[in-house]
Short mmCIF file of C-alpha atoms in Angstrom, two decimals:
data_model
loop_
_atom_site.label_atom_id
_atom_site.label_comp_id
_atom_site.label_asym_id
_atom_site.label_seq_id
_atom_site.Cartn_x
_atom_site.Cartn_y
_atom_site.Cartn_z
CA LEU B 1 -5.75 15.61 2.37
CA ARG B 2 -8.92 14.49 3.42
CA ARG B 3 -10.36 16.94 1.28
CA CYS B 4 -8.68 15.61 -1.48
CA GLN B 5 -9.54 11.45 -0.49
CA VAL B 6 -5.87 10.54 -0.36
CA SER B 7 -6.15 6.72 1.12
CA VAL B 8 -2.80 7.89 2.79
CA ASP B 9 -1.00 4.16 4.37
CA THR B 10 2.11 5.67 6.27
CA ARG B 11 2.22 3.76 8.20
CA HIS B 12 2.84 0.97 5.81
CA ILE B 13 5.50 3.87 3.96
CA GLU B 14 6.83 4.38 7.79
CA GLU B 15 7.08 0.92 8.52
CA SER B 16 9.45 0.28 4.99
CA PHE B 17 11.48 3.42 6.11
CA GLN B 18 12.31 2.29 9.68
CA GLU B 19 13.57 -1.14 7.87
CA ILE B 20 16.58 0.64 6.00
CA LYS B 21 16.11 4.48 8.01
CA ARG B 22 19.54 3.19 9.78
CA ALA B 23 21.28 2.15 6.53
CA ILE B 24 20.65 4.93 4.52
CA GLN B 25 21.03 7.49 7.42
CA ALA B 26 24.69 5.59 7.96
CA LYS B 27 25.94 6.64 4.08
CA ASP B 28 24.85 10.37 5.57
CA ILE B 29 28.13 12.79 6.04
CA PHE B 30 26.98 15.67 6.56
CA GLN B 31 25.30 14.78 9.93
CA ASN B 32 24.67 18.85 11.02
CA VAL B 33 23.00 19.97 7.93
CA THR B 34 19.28 19.65 6.63
CA ILE B 35 17.48 20.10 3.56
CA LEU B 36 14.23 19.20 5.38
CA SER B 37 14.13 20.28 8.89
CA THR B 38 14.64 23.75 8.70
CA SER B 39 12.10 25.82 9.74
CA GLU B 40 11.09 28.32 7.71
CA ALA B 41 9.91 24.93 4.96
CA LEU B 42 7.87 22.28 6.73
CA GLN B 43 7.27 24.30 10.26
CA SER B 44 6.16 26.95 8.90
CA ILE B 45 3.29 25.65 6.76
CA LYS B 46 -0.51 26.19 7.45
CA PRO B 47 -2.84 23.89 7.70
CA SER B 48 -5.30 25.71 4.50
CA ASP B 49 -1.30 25.43 2.25
CA VAL B 50 -0.30 21.69 3.59
CA CYS B 51 -2.69 20.20 0.50
CA CYS B 52 0.11 22.40 -1.62
CA MET B 53 3.06 21.62 -0.12
CA THR B 54 2.83 17.98 0.53
CA LYS B 55 1.69 17.87 -3.35
CA ASN B 56 5.31 19.69 -3.54
CA VAL B 57 7.55 17.87 -1.63
CA LEU B 58 6.09 14.85 -2.56
CA ALA B 59 7.12 15.83 -6.61
CA PHE B 60 10.37 17.20 -4.82
CA TYR B 61 10.75 13.25 -3.70
CA VAL B 62 9.46 11.93 -6.47
CA ASP B 63 11.19 13.69 -9.86
CA ARG B 64 14.46 14.51 -7.87
CA VAL B 65 15.51 11.95 -4.72
CA PHE B 66 14.61 9.23 -5.87
CA LYS B 67 16.21 9.64 -9.42
CA ASP B 68 19.09 11.35 -8.27
CA HIS B 69 19.75 8.02 -5.52
CA GLN B 70 21.47 4.61 -6.37
CA GLU B 71 20.84 1.99 -4.08
CA PRO B 72 22.28 -1.50 -4.60
CA ASN B 73 21.04 -2.91 -2.07
CA PRO B 74 18.33 -4.70 -3.88
CA ARG B 75 16.83 -5.92 0.18
CA VAL B 76 16.64 -1.10 0.75
CA LEU B 77 16.35 -0.78 -3.35
CA ARG B 78 12.77 -2.70 -3.09
CA LYS B 79 11.99 -0.34 0.31
CA ILE B 80 12.69 2.66 -2.07
CA SER B 81 10.36 1.74 -4.35
CA SER B 82 7.55 0.74 -2.25
CA ILE B 83 7.85 4.62 -0.88
CA ALA B 84 7.93 5.75 -4.53
CA ASN B 85 5.85 4.18 -6.41
CA SER B 86 2.78 4.81 -3.36
CA PHE B 87 4.04 8.32 -3.39
CA LEU B 88 3.53 8.76 -6.78
CA TYR B 89 0.07 7.38 -6.22
CA MET B 90 -0.13 10.01 -3.36
CA GLN B 91 0.57 12.46 -6.09
CA LYS B 92 -1.61 11.06 -8.51
CA ALA B 93 -4.56 12.04 -6.31
CA LEU B 94 -3.15 15.15 -5.17
CA GLN B 95 -2.84 15.97 -8.96
CA ARG B 96 -6.54 15.38 -9.32
CA CYS B 97 -7.55 17.45 -6.56
CA GLN B 98 -5.53 20.66 -7.65
CA GLU B 99 -7.71 20.10 -11.04
CA GLN B 100 -10.89 20.63 -9.48
CA LYS B 101 -9.56 22.32 -7.33
CA ARG B 102 -9.44 21.32 -3.79
CA CYS B 103 -5.92 21.48 -3.09
CA HIS B 104 -4.71 25.46 -3.90
CA CYS B 105 -1.47 26.88 -4.28
CA ARG B 106 -0.39 29.92 -2.14
CA GLN B 107 3.40 31.51 -1.96
CA GLU B 108 3.41 30.84 1.04
CA ALA B 109 3.54 26.73 -0.25
CA THR B 110 6.26 27.73 -3.32
CA ASN B 111 8.54 30.00 -1.47
CA ALA B 112 8.29 26.56 1.12
CA THR B 113 9.42 24.77 -1.19
CA LYS B 114 11.99 26.77 -2.99
CA ILE B 115 14.02 26.70 0.42
CA ILE B 116 14.04 22.38 0.44
CA HIS B 117 15.23 22.80 -3.70
CA ASP B 118 17.29 25.47 -2.62
CA ASN B 119 19.07 23.59 0.36
CA TYR B 120 19.17 20.20 -1.84
CA ASP B 121 21.33 21.98 -4.37
CA GLN B 122 24.01 23.04 -1.86
CA LEU B 123 25.36 19.81 -1.58
CA GLU B 124 26.58 17.17 -3.95
CA VAL B 125 23.22 15.50 -5.25
CA ARG B 126 24.56 11.62 -3.86
CA SER B 127 25.60 13.61 -0.30
CA ALA B 128 21.91 15.26 -1.27
CA ALA B 129 19.25 12.34 -2.14
CA VAL B 130 21.03 10.02 0.56
CA LYS B 131 20.46 12.89 3.68
CA SER B 132 16.59 14.04 1.71
CA LEU B 133 15.64 10.68 1.94
CA GLY B 134 17.51 10.07 5.57
CA GLU B 135 14.84 12.26 6.20
CA LEU B 136 11.61 10.83 5.22
CA ASP B 137 10.19 10.93 8.46
CA VAL B 138 10.60 14.25 8.86
CA PHE B 139 8.48 14.45 5.93
CA LEU B 140 6.18 11.25 7.00
CA ALA B 141 5.23 12.49 10.36
CA TRP B 142 3.93 16.54 9.24
CA ILE B 143 2.24 14.03 7.11
CA ASP B 144 0.00 12.56 10.16
CA LYS B 145 0.79 15.63 12.00
CA ASN B 146 -0.87 17.63 9.59
CA ASN B 147 -3.49 14.59 9.05
CA GLN B 148 -5.22 13.91 12.33
CA GLU B 149 -5.37 17.84 12.77
CA THR B 150 -7.33 17.90 10.50
CA SER B 151 -9.55 15.20 11.44
CA THR B 152 -10.12 16.42 14.57
CA ALA B 153 -10.83 20.58 13.34
CA ASP W 1 24.97 -13.68 -19.52
CA GLY W 2 24.90 -17.70 -20.43
CA VAL W 3 23.59 -17.76 -23.84
CA ALA W 4 20.30 -17.46 -23.97
CA ILE W 5 19.84 -21.20 -25.19
CA LEU W 6 16.83 -21.92 -22.89
CA PRO W 7 13.42 -20.69 -23.53
CA ALA W 8 11.22 -17.83 -22.21
CA PRO W 9 8.72 -18.74 -19.59
CA GLN W 10 5.50 -18.88 -21.32
CA ASN W 11 1.75 -17.27 -20.40
CA LEU W 12 2.98 -14.96 -17.69
CA SER W 13 -0.24 -13.93 -15.77
CA VAL W 14 -1.54 -13.18 -12.72
CA HIS W 15 -4.62 -14.45 -10.52
CA SER W 16 -5.04 -11.73 -7.57
CA VAL W 17 -7.45 -12.42 -4.90
CA ASN W 18 -7.83 -10.53 -1.63
CA MET W 19 -4.27 -8.32 -1.99
CA LYS W 20 -3.28 -11.92 -2.39
CA HIS W 21 -0.93 -11.83 -5.23
CA LEU W 22 -0.26 -15.10 -7.67
CA LEU W 23 1.99 -14.45 -10.73
CA THR W 24 2.20 -18.10 -13.17
CA TRP W 25 3.08 -19.22 -16.41
CA SER W 26 3.91 -22.08 -18.02
CA PRO W 27 7.14 -24.18 -16.63
CA VAL W 28 10.20 -24.56 -19.24
CA THR W 29 10.93 -28.31 -19.09
CA VAL W 30 15.02 -29.94 -19.83
CA PRO W 31 14.72 -33.07 -19.55
CA GLY W 32 16.39 -34.45 -16.66
CA GLU W 33 17.25 -31.32 -15.28
CA THR W 34 15.90 -29.18 -12.75
CA VAL W 35 15.44 -25.44 -14.30
CA TYR W 36 14.95 -22.39 -12.10
CA TYR W 37 13.48 -19.00 -12.46
CA SER W 38 13.74 -15.66 -11.24
CA VAL W 39 11.32 -12.70 -11.09
CA GLU W 40 11.06 -8.89 -11.65
CA TYR W 41 9.15 -6.73 -11.20
CA GLN W 42 8.92 -2.51 -11.82
CA GLY W 43 6.60 -0.33 -10.10
CA GLU W 44 4.66 2.40 -11.87
CA TYR W 45 7.22 5.10 -10.82
CA GLU W 46 10.39 2.71 -12.46
CA SER W 47 8.66 1.94 -15.74
CA LEU W 48 8.25 6.59 -15.70
CA TYR W 49 11.43 7.61 -14.00
CA THR W 50 14.68 4.67 -13.69
CA SER W 51 13.86 2.27 -16.82
CA HIS W 52 16.70 0.33 -16.86
CA ILE W 53 16.52 0.01 -13.46
CA TRP W 54 14.10 -4.37 -12.90
CA ILE W 55 13.88 -4.87 -9.04
CA PRO W 56 14.37 -8.46 -7.78
CA SER W 57 11.70 -10.08 -6.38
CA GLY W 58 12.13 -10.80 -2.92
CA CYS W 59 10.08 -12.93 -3.33
CA CYS W 60 11.43 -14.86 -5.53
CA ALA W 61 14.99 -14.48 -6.47
CA LEU W 62 15.43 -17.83 -7.59
CA THR W 63 12.58 -21.04 -7.54
CA ALA W 64 12.40 -24.25 -8.85
CA GLY W 65 7.90 -23.89 -8.95
CA PRO W 66 6.11 -22.50 -11.85
CA GLU W 67 4.88 -19.42 -9.90
CA CYS W 68 5.21 -16.95 -7.48
CA ASP W 69 3.82 -14.88 -4.72
CA VAL W 70 4.61 -11.39 -5.28
CA THR W 71 2.26 -10.09 -2.87
CA ASP W 72 5.09 -8.41 -0.39
CA ASP W 73 6.42 -6.74 -4.14
CA ILE W 74 3.06 -5.05 -5.26
CA THR W 75 2.60 -2.78 -2.01
CA ALA W 76 1.28 0.38 -3.90
CA THR W 77 -2.12 1.39 -5.70
CA VAL W 78 -0.14 1.61 -9.39
CA PRO W 79 0.56 -0.54 -11.77
CA TYR W 80 3.71 -2.90 -11.99
CA SER W 81 5.79 -4.96 -14.27
CA LEU W 82 6.61 -8.49 -14.27
CA ARG W 83 9.30 -10.55 -15.58
CA VAL W 84 10.19 -13.61 -15.42
CA ARG W 85 13.27 -15.75 -16.85
CA ALA W 86 14.84 -19.72 -16.41
CA ALA W 87 17.76 -20.46 -14.98
CA LEU W 88 19.90 -23.87 -16.13
CA GLY W 89 23.68 -23.75 -14.05
CA PRO W 90 25.28 -20.53 -16.57
CA GLN W 91 22.07 -21.54 -18.85
CA THR W 92 19.34 -18.44 -18.75
CA SER W 93 15.89 -17.35 -21.14
CA ALA W 94 15.57 -14.53 -22.40
CA TRP W 95 12.93 -12.32 -19.98
CA SER W 96 9.91 -12.73 -20.50
CA THR W 97 6.90 -9.52 -19.48
CA LEU W 98 3.85 -10.07 -18.26
CA LYS W 99 1.69 -8.43 -21.25
CA HIS W 100 -0.26 -6.05 -19.16
CA PRO W 101 1.00 -4.45 -16.00
CA PHE W 102 -1.06 -5.23 -12.87
CA ASN W 103 -2.49 -3.57 -10.62
CA ARG W 104 -3.84 -4.51 -6.89
CA ASN W 105 -7.45 -2.32 -7.18
CA SER W 106 -7.65 -4.94 -9.52
CA THR W 107 -7.96 -7.65 -7.27
CA ILE W 108 -10.81 -10.19 -6.57
CA LEU W 109 -12.43 -9.74 -3.16
CA THR W 110 -14.39 -12.29 -1.56
CA PRO W 111 -16.18 -11.73 2.07
CA PRO W 112 -14.09 -13.86 4.24
CA ARG W 113 -15.55 -16.13 6.22
CA MET W 114 -17.56 -15.68 10.13
CA GLU W 115 -18.57 -18.10 12.91
CA VAL W 116 -21.73 -16.70 14.51
CA THR W 117 -22.45 -18.00 17.77
CA ARG W 118 -24.21 -17.34 21.24
CA ASP W 119 -22.73 -16.23 24.33
CA GLY W 120 -25.08 -16.59 26.35
CA PHE W 121 -27.78 -14.19 25.18
CA HIS W 122 -25.14 -12.10 23.23
CA LEU W 123 -24.38 -12.65 19.37
CA VAL W 124 -20.61 -13.17 19.02
CA ILE W 125 -19.17 -13.51 15.17
CA GLU W 126 -15.15 -14.39 14.84
CA LEU W 127 -13.90 -13.48 11.18
CA GLU W 128 -11.52 -14.62 8.81
CA ASP W 129 -7.91 -12.40 9.78
CA LEU W 130 -6.99 -11.59 6.26
CA GLY W 131 -4.34 -9.41 6.95
CA PRO W 132 -3.23 -5.35 7.17
CA HIS W 133 -5.21 -4.10 4.17
CA PHE W 134 -8.72 -5.24 5.40
CA GLU W 135 -11.05 -3.26 7.21
CA PHE W 136 -15.30 -5.76 8.40
CA LEU W 137 -18.75 -3.98 7.68
CA VAL W 138 -20.49 -6.09 9.76
CA ALA W 139 -24.55 -6.45 8.96
CA TYR W 140 -26.58 -7.33 12.08
CA TRP W 141 -30.37 -7.33 12.62
CA ARG W 142 -33.05 -9.23 14.79
CA ARG W 143 -35.41 -11.01 11.76
CA GLU W 144 -38.65 -10.06 12.25
CA PRO W 145 -41.08 -7.53 9.91
CA GLY W 146 -40.12 -3.91 10.38
CA ALA W 147 -36.27 -4.75 11.56
CA LYS W 148 -33.83 -2.36 11.55
CA GLU W 149 -30.48 -3.43 9.98
CA HIS W 150 -27.96 -2.18 12.15
CA VAL W 151 -23.97 -1.76 11.01
CA LYS W 152 -20.64 -1.80 12.39
CA VAL W 153 -17.54 -1.62 10.82
CA VAL W 154 -14.53 -4.80 12.24
CA ARG W 155 -11.00 -2.73 12.21
CA SER W 156 -9.25 -6.57 11.94
CA GLY W 157 -10.36 -10.38 11.26
CA GLY W 158 -9.65 -12.88 13.66
CA ILE W 159 -10.71 -11.37 17.23
CA PRO W 160 -14.21 -12.58 18.08
CA GLU W 161 -16.22 -9.58 18.32
CA HIS W 162 -19.67 -8.83 20.82
CA LEU W 163 -22.49 -7.77 18.13
CA GLU W 164 -25.62 -7.37 20.01
CA THR W 165 -26.96 -8.50 23.78
CA MET W 166 -30.06 -10.46 22.45
CA GLU W 167 -33.69 -11.44 23.17
CA PRO W 168 -35.24 -15.22 24.33
CA GLY W 169 -36.86 -15.84 21.30
CA ALA W 170 -35.64 -14.16 19.07
CA THR W 171 -33.42 -14.67 15.35
CA TYR W 172 -31.19 -12.97 14.75
CA CYS W 173 -28.82 -12.88 11.60
CA VAL W 174 -25.44 -11.38 10.53
CA LYS W 175 -24.15 -10.86 7.60
CA VAL W 176 -20.63 -9.27 6.17
CA GLN W 177 -18.64 -7.40 3.32
CA THR W 178 -14.66 -7.42 3.53
CA LEU W 179 -13.21 -3.16 2.41
CA VAL W 180 -9.75 -2.61 1.07
CA LYS W 181 -9.17 1.35 2.08
CA ALA W 182 -5.69 0.86 0.15
CA ILE W 183 -7.52 -0.06 -3.02
CA GLY W 184 -11.11 1.91 -2.64
CA ARG W 185 -13.19 -0.79 -3.28
CA HIS W 186 -14.99 -3.57 -1.02
CA SER W 187 -16.87 -7.38 -1.55
CA ASP W 188 -20.06 -8.25 -1.91
CA PHE W 189 -22.21 -9.14 1.46
CA SER W 190 -21.73 -12.53 2.10
CA GLN W 191 -24.95 -14.97 3.06
CA ALA W 192 -26.31 -14.07 6.24
CA GLU W 193 -26.43 -16.68 9.04
CA CYS W 194 -29.08 -16.56 11.76
CA VAL W 195 -29.27 -17.82 15.59
CA GLU W 196 -31.87 -18.35 17.30
CA VAL W 197 -31.67 -17.47 21.24
CA GLN W 198 -33.80 -20.77 23.05
CA GLY W 199 -35.98 -19.36 25.37
CA GLU W 200 -39.33 -18.12 25.37
CA ALA W 201 -40.45 -14.70 24.44
CA LEU W 202 -40.05 -11.72 27.29
CA PRO W 203 -44.20 -10.81 27.72
CA LEU W 204 -44.55 -7.37 26.26
#
């Protein structure tokens, strides 16, 4: 992501998520099912596909998850808004990067993204949105891990 | 909703300095009464994808003064729409919306306050703590013809930072600027501050 100069302040996003994690995960009634954590999705991505995969998963959250989730609690809503707007900012930066030909998308990333969307479609939409919100830490940890690897490579 | 007979607040504007964002408006006055105000916001995400949703400000869901510190509401570098309405008992005014969405990348950045001290022969500075978004670029040099300028990034303020071990009889100068990665900007440099080291310069 460094190639794209995305100033990724995931620490602030993680803090926002940690504050609502319990409230969100308590609403997840399908505990033995996962959307992001299947081994063929994020974990299978190679360093060269990290940029495209990040852009795809950001779009998954921005275009589907945040829209499909209806949050009554203002405190939780503020945190979700903070994350959603941070994702939107990152997504726009990665889109510019792709236009400048520095964020290539290969079939591997497309396949992994399809698995996430297929997992999402297996569940009723509200349940799928809650589960995906509850798995934000999986995505954030994956971004952090890949960010550190590219900086030490 | 109460009948909107109260006038809506006017002249909304945001004054933002060093990533502190203050929303202000002209007060609505009703003789003998205290008028309260509610503030709500939408980030770019909401205005694009869920435009019917406005989020109550975490800072000023109901406030008496004609201003609101929205710093903790504005948490991403995207445009935010802000709106205010007046309330008096069951009566509420219409919403007034900020004319132009506010983006925190327009904040005014100023150099921090800086304290330059000598601890024996050690050049030490302490910078104003401006909050988690801020790092500082410190430039320092020995005041003599052709002196080389040294640069150091200080990750946070409020903690003494050792810069250099000085030589007797020399003068050392320091200047600093703020760096904010979240918006990709920095302030101007501060004025230089210099300290002189007592004692005679060492013979060469």
